[in-house]
């Protein structure tokens, strides 16, 4: 569903599932979600979810569910500290849990890179405002309780790139938009 609305909004183009969608230009509105604990699950061969959206200032739990040795590096993706390693984890025991507040300390994208095995990849996107969502398997998303105004609706996926579109939400109304992802 689109900003403030009740109708389905596909993020058209492949792959839209798992895209992070947010509004830029929001200066007022609802408070940040109270839940501030997020989880990445590492099974030795993959990290899930592949893209995780959360609130800056939260805690990230890295949860190992397999007794395989894995090492991950959490690397800041952009800004003045782009490329800076925020956290390195070594997981070796089933049920191991590593909580950390550094990964979500500031808004922005953090790439999760496998150091062992090297093919592991995931992304954590932290926001300092509550108007963000992750698109479902069909590319749909909902941004609820958006205050009236003009905004930029942005969708990002690590493989499909970034798309943006201007949207306007009327008082008491809704907005619909379709973004096309693809490089």
mmCIF file of C-alpha atoms in Angstrom:
data_model
loop_
_atom_site.group_PDB
_atom_site.id
_atom_site.type_symbol
_atom_site.label_atom_id
_atom_site.label_comp_id
_atom_site.label_asym_id
_atom_site.label_seq_id
_atom_site.Cartn_x
_atom_site.Cartn_y
_atom_site.Cartn_z
ATOM 1 C CA UNK A 1 0.000 0.000 0.000
ATOM 2 C CA UNK A 2 1.191 3.465 -0.689
ATOM 3 C CA UNK A 3 1.926 6.296 1.679
ATOM 4 C CA UNK A 4 -1.073 6.808 3.933
ATOM 5 C CA UNK A 5 -3.208 4.667 1.667
ATOM 6 C CA UNK A 6 -5.136 1.471 1.490
ATOM 7 C CA UNK A 7 -4.412 0.328 -2.069
ATOM 8 C CA UNK A 8 -1.719 -2.070 -3.202
ATOM 9 C CA UNK A 9 1.382 -0.488 -4.724
ATOM 10 C CA UNK A 10 3.681 -2.819 -6.612
ATOM 11 C CA UNK A 11 7.364 -2.013 -6.843
ATOM 12 C CA UNK A 12 7.385 -3.271 -10.439
ATOM 13 C CA UNK A 13 10.476 -4.837 -11.944
ATOM 14 C CA UNK A 14 12.627 -7.717 -10.878
ATOM 15 C CA UNK A 15 13.575 -8.423 -8.195
ATOM 16 C CA UNK A 16 11.183 -6.262 -6.139
ATOM 17 C CA UNK A 17 10.738 -8.683 -3.255
ATOM 18 C CA UNK A 18 12.824 -7.540 -0.323
ATOM 19 C CA UNK A 19 13.290 -3.992 -1.618
ATOM 20 C CA UNK A 20 13.407 -1.360 1.112
ATOM 21 C CA UNK A 21 10.951 1.484 0.524
ATOM 22 C CA UNK A 22 10.900 4.806 2.365
ATOM 23 C CA UNK A 23 9.814 8.426 2.218
ATOM 24 C CA UNK A 24 12.290 11.272 2.036
ATOM 25 C CA UNK A 25 11.285 14.737 3.161
ATOM 26 C CA UNK A 26 9.225 13.705 6.190
ATOM 27 C CA UNK A 27 9.705 16.201 9.022
ATOM 28 C CA UNK A 28 6.735 15.360 11.269
ATOM 29 C CA UNK A 29 4.334 12.547 11.955
ATOM 30 C CA UNK A 30 4.129 9.432 14.053
ATOM 31 C CA UNK A 31 6.833 8.485 16.549
ATOM 32 C CA UNK A 32 9.523 5.917 15.826
ATOM 33 C CA UNK A 33 8.529 2.313 16.553
ATOM 34 C CA UNK A 34 9.201 1.187 20.114
ATOM 35 C CA UNK A 35 10.635 -2.141 18.962
ATOM 36 C CA UNK A 36 14.346 -1.607 18.468
ATOM 37 C CA UNK A 37 15.714 -5.153 18.368
ATOM 38 C CA UNK A 38 16.324 -6.749 14.986
ATOM 39 C CA UNK A 39 17.677 -10.156 13.999
ATOM 40 C CA UNK A 40 19.847 -11.552 11.237
ATOM 41 C CA UNK A 41 19.965 -15.328 11.110
ATOM 42 C CA UNK A 42 23.133 -17.037 9.911
ATOM 43 C CA UNK A 43 22.870 -20.706 9.009
ATOM 44 C CA UNK A 44 26.446 -21.146 7.784
ATOM 45 C CA UNK A 45 25.441 -20.908 4.090
ATOM 46 C CA UNK A 46 23.202 -17.843 4.059
ATOM 47 C CA UNK A 47 22.061 -14.801 6.006
ATOM 48 C CA UNK A 48 18.352 -13.993 6.394
ATOM 49 C CA UNK A 49 16.766 -11.668 5.776
ATOM 50 C CA UNK A 50 18.910 -10.600 2.840
ATOM 51 C CA UNK A 51 17.852 -6.968 3.406
ATOM 52 C CA UNK A 52 16.838 -5.815 6.894
ATOM 53 C CA UNK A 53 15.291 -2.398 7.596
ATOM 54 C CA UNK A 54 15.270 -1.012 11.126
ATOM 55 C CA UNK A 55 15.418 2.045 13.327
ATOM 56 C CA UNK A 56 18.728 3.779 13.988
ATOM 57 C CA UNK A 57 19.645 3.374 17.630
ATOM 58 C CA UNK A 58 18.418 -0.208 17.734
ATOM 59 C CA UNK A 59 20.232 -3.436 18.548
ATOM 60 C CA UNK A 60 21.070 -6.066 15.968
ATOM 61 C CA UNK A 61 21.154 -9.688 17.078
ATOM 62 C CA UNK A 62 23.206 -11.979 14.849
ATOM 63 C CA UNK A 63 21.858 -15.456 15.499
ATOM 64 C CA UNK A 64 23.728 -18.571 14.405
ATOM 65 C CA UNK A 65 21.533 -21.615 13.799
ATOM 66 C CA UNK A 66 24.130 -24.069 12.470
ATOM 67 C CA UNK A 67 27.333 -25.375 14.040
ATOM 68 C CA UNK A 68 29.410 -24.136 11.064
ATOM 69 C CA UNK A 69 32.244 -21.618 11.401
ATOM 70 C CA UNK A 70 31.303 -18.290 9.806
ATOM 71 C CA UNK A 71 32.824 -14.843 10.028
ATOM 72 C CA UNK A 72 30.971 -11.676 9.026
ATOM 73 C CA UNK A 73 32.106 -8.069 8.632
ATOM 74 C CA UNK A 74 29.559 -5.239 8.889
ATOM 75 C CA UNK A 75 30.765 -2.369 6.682
ATOM 76 C CA UNK A 76 29.309 1.164 6.422
ATOM 77 C CA UNK A 77 28.084 1.675 2.847
ATOM 78 C CA UNK A 78 28.147 5.447 2.289
ATOM 79 C CA UNK A 79 28.911 8.815 3.801
ATOM 80 C CA UNK A 80 32.029 10.129 5.485
ATOM 81 C CA UNK A 81 32.797 6.756 7.050
ATOM 82 C CA UNK A 82 32.092 4.597 3.943
ATOM 83 C CA UNK A 83 34.076 1.380 4.058
ATOM 84 C CA UNK A 84 34.531 1.495 7.832
ATOM 85 C CA UNK A 85 34.104 -1.881 9.513
ATOM 86 C CA UNK A 86 31.586 -1.445 12.327
ATOM 87 C CA UNK A 87 31.616 -5.032 13.598
ATOM 88 C CA UNK A 88 33.264 -8.380 12.959
ATOM 89 C CA UNK A 89 31.582 -11.526 14.236
ATOM 90 C CA UNK A 90 32.759 -15.102 14.424
ATOM 91 C CA UNK A 91 29.988 -17.667 14.725
ATOM 92 C CA UNK A 92 30.793 -21.291 15.446
ATOM 93 C CA UNK A 93 28.083 -22.759 17.658
ATOM 94 C CA UNK A 94 24.461 -23.597 17.006
ATOM 95 C CA UNK A 95 22.275 -21.168 18.932
ATOM 96 C CA UNK A 96 25.052 -18.579 19.313
ATOM 97 C CA UNK A 97 23.732 -15.014 19.625
ATOM 98 C CA UNK A 98 25.813 -11.859 19.153
ATOM 99 C CA UNK A 99 23.972 -8.622 20.082
ATOM 100 C CA UNK A 100 25.439 -5.328 18.837
ATOM 101 C CA UNK A 101 24.347 -1.680 18.829
ATOM 102 C CA UNK A 102 27.107 -0.305 16.522
ATOM 103 C CA UNK A 103 25.567 -1.569 13.264
ATOM 104 C CA UNK A 104 22.336 0.404 13.800
ATOM 105 C CA UNK A 105 23.933 3.348 15.620
ATOM 106 C CA UNK A 106 23.382 5.799 12.736
ATOM 107 C CA UNK A 107 21.056 6.002 9.722
ATOM 108 C CA UNK A 108 22.360 4.515 6.485
ATOM 109 C CA UNK A 109 23.220 1.289 4.693
ATOM 110 C CA UNK A 110 25.551 -1.318 6.181
ATOM 111 C CA UNK A 111 26.752 -4.197 4.010
ATOM 112 C CA UNK A 112 27.176 -7.552 5.702
ATOM 113 C CA UNK A 113 30.104 -9.316 4.038
ATOM 114 C CA UNK A 114 31.085 -12.895 4.549
ATOM 115 C CA UNK A 115 34.744 -13.331 5.412
ATOM 116 C CA UNK A 116 34.197 -17.071 5.817
ATOM 117 C CA UNK A 117 32.430 -18.153 3.634
ATOM 118 C CA UNK A 118 33.145 -15.274 1.240
ATOM 119 C CA UNK A 119 29.861 -15.487 -0.692
ATOM 120 C CA UNK A 120 27.652 -14.453 2.241
ATOM 121 C CA UNK A 121 26.009 -11.053 1.671
ATOM 122 C CA UNK A 122 23.206 -9.113 3.331
ATOM 123 C CA UNK A 123 22.364 -5.471 3.991
ATOM 124 C CA UNK A 124 21.061 -3.569 6.997
ATOM 125 C CA UNK A 125 19.360 -0.206 6.383
ATOM 126 C CA UNK A 126 18.815 2.044 9.415
ATOM 127 C CA UNK A 127 16.335 4.937 9.452
ATOM 128 C CA UNK A 128 15.825 7.926 11.732
ATOM 129 C CA UNK A 129 12.144 8.258 10.739
ATOM 130 C CA UNK A 130 9.253 5.747 10.853
ATOM 131 C CA UNK A 131 8.124 5.815 7.204
ATOM 132 C CA UNK A 132 9.910 2.789 5.771
ATOM 133 C CA UNK A 133 8.960 -0.775 4.863
ATOM 134 C CA UNK A 134 10.249 -3.878 3.130
ATOM 135 C CA UNK A 135 8.387 -5.002 0.015
ATOM 136 C CA UNK A 136 6.770 -8.442 0.239
ATOM 137 C CA UNK A 137 7.241 -11.279 -2.278
ATOM 138 C CA UNK A 138 4.889 -9.541 -4.733
ATOM 139 C CA UNK A 139 6.610 -6.153 -4.380
ATOM 140 C CA UNK A 140 3.835 -4.630 -2.243
ATOM 141 C CA UNK A 141 4.413 -2.430 0.783
ATOM 142 C CA UNK A 142 2.509 -0.190 3.188
ATOM 143 C CA UNK A 143 3.514 3.116 4.717
ATOM 144 C CA UNK A 144 0.739 4.022 7.134
ATOM 145 C CA UNK A 145 -0.243 7.225 8.941
ATOM 146 C CA UNK A 146 1.776 9.501 6.669
ATOM 147 C CA UNK A 147 1.067 13.188 7.353
ATOM 148 C CA UNK A 148 -0.196 15.275 4.429
ATOM 149 C CA UNK A 149 2.535 16.655 2.225
ATOM 150 C CA UNK A 150 4.840 16.171 -0.741
ATOM 151 C CA UNK A 151 7.553 13.561 -0.439
ATOM 152 C CA UNK A 152 9.938 11.473 -2.453
ATOM 153 C CA UNK A 153 9.139 7.771 -2.373
ATOM 154 C CA UNK A 154 12.344 5.734 -2.714
ATOM 155 C CA UNK A 155 12.827 2.008 -3.276
ATOM 156 C CA UNK A 156 16.223 0.297 -3.070
ATOM 157 C CA UNK A 157 17.358 -3.262 -3.611
ATOM 158 C CA UNK A 158 21.016 -4.359 -3.605
ATOM 159 C CA UNK A 159 20.737 -6.086 -7.002
ATOM 160 C CA UNK A 160 17.996 -4.031 -8.689
ATOM 161 C CA UNK A 161 19.225 -0.564 -7.703
ATOM 162 C CA UNK A 162 17.291 2.508 -6.659
ATOM 163 C CA UNK A 163 14.141 4.185 -7.941
ATOM 164 C CA UNK A 164 12.435 7.361 -6.745
ATOM 165 C CA UNK A 165 9.165 9.118 -7.442
ATOM 166 C CA UNK A 166 7.429 12.223 -6.125
ATOM 167 C CA UNK A 167 4.219 11.523 -4.200
ATOM 168 C CA UNK A 168 1.669 13.789 -2.587
ATOM 169 C CA UNK A 169 -0.498 12.713 0.335
ATOM 170 C CA UNK A 170 -3.632 14.789 0.886
ATOM 171 C CA UNK A 171 -5.069 15.369 4.353
ATOM 172 C CA UNK A 172 -7.199 12.341 5.201
ATOM 173 C CA UNK A 173 -6.318 10.792 1.853
ATOM 174 C CA UNK A 174 -4.037 8.226 0.386
ATOM 175 C CA UNK A 175 -1.509 7.978 -2.400
ATOM 176 C CA UNK A 176 -0.567 5.220 -4.782
ATOM 177 C CA UNK A 177 2.667 4.825 -6.692
ATOM 178 C CA UNK A 178 4.440 2.226 -8.801
ATOM 179 C CA UNK A 179 8.218 2.206 -8.836
ATOM 180 C CA UNK A 180 10.247 0.240 -11.371
ATOM 181 C CA UNK A 181 13.467 -1.260 -10.102
ATOM 182 C CA UNK A 182 16.157 -2.491 -12.430
ATOM 183 C CA UNK A 183 19.565 -1.479 -13.615
#
